[in-house]
XYZ file of C-alpha atoms in Angstrom:
266
model
C -1.020 -57.265 56.860
C 0.352 -60.038 59.060
C 0.948 -58.337 62.424
C -0.354 -55.229 64.186
C 1.743 -54.018 67.136
C -0.379 -52.017 69.588
C 0.747 -49.737 72.421
C -0.757 -46.861 74.408
C 1.088 -43.719 75.469
C 1.211 -39.931 75.464
C 4.006 -37.382 75.761
C 3.923 -36.727 79.518
C 7.437 -37.825 80.562
C 5.996 -40.659 82.633
C 8.826 -42.189 84.659
C 11.294 -39.694 83.102
C 12.973 -40.003 79.670
C 9.720 -41.303 78.216
C 10.455 -39.954 74.729
C 13.796 -41.755 74.735
C 12.170 -45.005 75.831
C 9.546 -44.668 73.100
C 12.244 -44.018 70.493
C 14.197 -47.084 71.636
C 11.009 -49.150 71.456
C 9.948 -47.959 68.003
C 13.442 -48.251 66.526
C 13.775 -51.833 67.781
C 11.046 -52.812 65.286
C 12.885 -53.436 62.004
C 12.006 -52.480 58.462
C 9.188 -54.570 57.080
C 5.938 -54.577 55.165
C 4.420 -57.433 57.188
C 3.743 -55.368 60.310
C 2.387 -52.041 61.443
C 2.710 -50.068 64.664
C -0.468 -48.585 66.143
C 0.176 -45.952 68.793
C -2.937 -45.010 70.749
C -2.317 -41.552 72.183
C -4.553 -41.258 75.221
C -5.578 -37.868 76.643
C -2.631 -35.818 75.306
C -1.578 -32.710 77.207
C -2.742 -30.347 74.478
C -2.282 -27.152 76.515
C 1.294 -27.861 77.610
C 3.577 -26.408 74.953
C 6.516 -28.494 76.235
C 4.713 -31.682 75.143
C 4.476 -32.904 71.565
C 1.717 -34.739 69.697
C 2.703 -38.378 69.296
C 2.391 -38.139 65.505
C 5.185 -35.530 65.521
C 7.378 -37.809 67.640
C 6.627 -40.805 65.396
C 7.351 -38.842 62.214
C 10.623 -37.511 63.628
C 11.891 -41.091 64.001
C 11.463 -41.855 60.261
C 10.381 -45.412 60.981
C 10.901 -47.915 58.125
C 7.494 -49.550 58.455
C 3.863 -48.496 58.502
C 2.717 -46.760 61.676
C -0.449 -45.003 62.744
C -1.425 -42.808 65.671
C -4.962 -42.810 67.038
C -5.561 -39.883 69.379
C -8.171 -39.989 72.142
C -8.556 -36.313 73.125
C -9.280 -35.003 76.605
C -12.917 -34.401 75.688
C -13.392 -38.154 75.182
C -11.303 -39.154 78.206
C -13.355 -36.799 80.381
C -16.547 -38.705 79.555
C -15.214 -41.749 81.442
C -14.816 -39.887 84.763
C -11.586 -41.686 85.616
C -9.084 -40.639 88.265
C -6.314 -41.978 86.018
C -4.943 -39.804 83.180
C -4.261 -42.717 80.800
C -6.534 -45.747 80.388
C -4.196 -48.316 78.893
C -6.687 -51.110 78.330
C -9.369 -48.943 76.749
C -6.577 -47.760 74.475
C -5.340 -51.226 73.613
C -8.893 -52.192 72.707
C -9.107 -49.205 70.365
C -5.865 -50.334 68.756
C -7.353 -53.817 68.374
C -10.538 -52.477 66.779
C -8.557 -50.527 64.181
C -5.826 -53.125 63.614
C -5.283 -54.555 60.150
C -3.049 -57.496 61.038
C -4.096 -61.129 61.111
C -2.330 -61.244 64.482
C -2.054 -58.559 67.154
C 0.857 -57.989 69.526
C -0.149 -56.009 72.611
C 2.885 -54.365 74.170
C 4.197 -51.218 75.884
C 6.464 -48.392 74.717
C 9.265 -49.186 77.161
C 10.080 -52.539 75.549
C 13.086 -53.290 73.345
C 12.779 -56.123 70.847
C 15.708 -58.061 69.426
C 16.327 -58.521 65.691
C 16.044 -62.259 66.348
C 12.452 -61.751 67.466
C 11.419 -60.414 64.078
C 13.579 -62.922 62.211
C 11.592 -65.589 64.046
C 8.296 -63.888 63.173
C 9.293 -63.890 59.493
C 10.524 -67.477 59.483
C 8.019 -69.330 61.643
C 4.341 -68.606 60.971
C 2.035 -68.287 63.948
C -1.015 -70.486 64.356
C -4.412 -69.576 65.745
C -4.152 -72.224 68.477
C -1.770 -70.274 70.708
C -1.309 -67.226 72.851
C 2.324 -66.270 72.277
C 4.192 -64.874 75.263
C 7.791 -63.806 75.912
C 9.966 -63.749 79.007
C 10.775 -60.183 80.060
C 14.135 -59.010 81.320
C 14.233 -55.704 83.173
C 17.276 -53.619 82.311
C 18.942 -50.610 83.890
C 17.547 -47.305 82.659
C 21.107 -46.216 81.852
C 20.990 -48.366 78.717
C 19.486 -45.282 77.062
C 22.939 -43.665 77.304
C 24.651 -46.479 75.409
C 25.797 -46.313 71.795
C 24.760 -49.959 71.448
C 21.360 -50.285 73.071
C 20.925 -54.007 72.521
C 24.335 -54.918 73.926
C 23.638 -52.687 76.904
C 20.303 -54.435 77.485
C 21.948 -57.832 77.399
C 24.661 -56.808 79.867
C 22.622 -54.717 82.331
C 19.804 -57.068 83.365
C 18.373 -56.273 86.801
C 15.298 -58.526 86.887
C 13.407 -61.313 85.148
C 9.702 -62.096 84.642
C 9.558 -65.677 83.459
C 6.457 -67.026 81.760
C 7.541 -70.580 82.511
C 6.431 -70.271 86.129
C 3.509 -67.891 85.449
C 2.150 -67.515 81.893
C 0.397 -64.297 82.901
C 3.597 -62.687 84.176
C 4.092 -59.206 82.653
C 1.431 -60.039 80.076
C 0.932 -56.383 79.187
C 4.386 -56.271 77.619
C 4.000 -59.154 75.161
C 0.750 -60.884 74.322
C 0.441 -61.992 70.708
C -2.735 -63.667 69.526
C -4.897 -64.002 66.442
C -6.988 -60.916 65.815
C -10.256 -62.856 65.751
C -9.671 -64.403 69.180
C -8.900 -61.055 70.800
C -12.046 -59.499 69.354
C -14.222 -62.515 70.171
C -13.584 -62.105 73.912
C -14.067 -58.343 73.774
C -10.413 -57.471 74.259
C -9.328 -56.286 77.676
C -11.829 -55.643 80.439
C -12.557 -51.918 80.349
C -12.807 -50.219 83.711
C -11.932 -46.809 85.107
C -11.522 -48.250 88.614
C -8.074 -49.801 88.343
C -5.251 -50.413 85.925
C -3.464 -53.516 87.079
C -4.005 -57.285 86.663
C -6.156 -56.727 83.573
C -3.376 -57.922 81.277
C -3.054 -61.321 82.985
C -6.858 -61.592 83.209
C -7.019 -61.067 79.439
C -4.664 -63.928 78.590
C -6.417 -66.258 81.023
C -9.799 -65.396 79.503
C -8.397 -66.041 76.033
C -7.142 -69.433 77.182
C -10.448 -70.433 78.751
C -12.980 -68.993 76.329
C -11.116 -69.720 73.080
C -9.461 -72.999 74.160
C -5.975 -71.686 73.438
C -2.619 -72.838 74.765
C 0.352 -70.738 75.789
C 3.493 -70.817 73.688
C 6.765 -69.176 74.640
C 8.792 -67.201 72.127
C 12.375 -68.533 72.026
C 13.878 -65.112 72.694
C 13.183 -62.552 75.434
C 12.113 -58.934 75.391
C 13.838 -56.181 77.370
C 12.018 -53.703 79.580
C 13.741 -50.386 80.302
C 13.408 -49.590 83.985
C 11.715 -46.326 85.006
C 9.954 -44.686 87.911
C 6.329 -45.785 88.128
C 3.090 -44.807 89.770
C 1.818 -47.179 92.436
C -0.911 -49.361 90.991
C -4.229 -50.217 92.580
C -4.169 -53.882 93.564
C -7.710 -54.336 94.844
C -8.821 -57.816 93.789
C -12.418 -57.063 94.704
C -12.478 -54.267 92.143
C -10.923 -56.595 89.593
C -13.573 -59.236 90.183
C -16.373 -56.684 89.901
C -14.948 -55.200 86.719
C -14.659 -58.621 85.108
C -18.106 -59.728 86.261
C -19.934 -56.770 84.730
C -17.827 -56.236 81.597
C -19.857 -56.620 78.412
C -17.558 -57.553 75.490
C -19.986 -55.901 73.102
C -18.985 -52.559 74.623
C -15.343 -52.881 73.581
C -13.860 -49.547 72.576
C -15.404 -46.103 72.894
C -18.858 -45.805 71.398
C -19.431 -42.703 69.250
C -16.046 -41.273 70.232
C -14.510 -38.506 68.164
C -11.025 -39.818 67.552
C -8.215 -38.337 65.485
C -6.374 -40.622 63.054
C -2.879 -40.005 61.673
C -0.658 -42.082 59.398
C 3.077 -41.534 59.458
C 5.416 -40.668 56.644
C 7.036 -44.070 56.200
C 10.744 -43.930 55.577
C 12.017 -45.897 52.582
């Protein structure tokens, strides 16, 4: 396996139309045997009958590539005593631990990739010397109503996060690096205190500790706009979390996880 694509989510209608955003994201990954999608389902709402298990949503899309769902149930989430219902960076580390790809792409389920992105991945091999990043364009949420999602994304841009001016900009949406490098630094800092800045801290730590350089992908990604929860931006908490994070504790020790593999469409 060449590439593992890792995201964290659950069916909770975060920001509204979350299922539609996830479907747009998953369907923008083309047919291929060189990559897999790992969906880490964090703390699903098991007692809300209006919500679906992520494996059911994934299977309903009949995706033409390998995909897996790793479920972290409420009983495991509860052990961490967090005020936040979803711990994205714990989840991304779990995806990393169970990834099979030589390279790992950490992303989010509100991103739309272009066909050119995967053509480039097929045609130009990655090297272990780089952290690959992509410029992100924010697009109007109404693109979900379009019959041609990609054309709508290209014509309804409402914002830009360039990595040319800041390589850590929107790093949670596209950070691609060799599997061994990500594991060597212990993945993302794991903390229940906050859930912002940890993506840019991760890429900077990769650069410093593994002597890597940034490299920009020649095509952008598109981020579908949505309502969002205000994020904690306390830099003191960030510094404390980073100072006391032990990379050897990456993941959830002795956790009882549930693993699913989808029915891959031919």
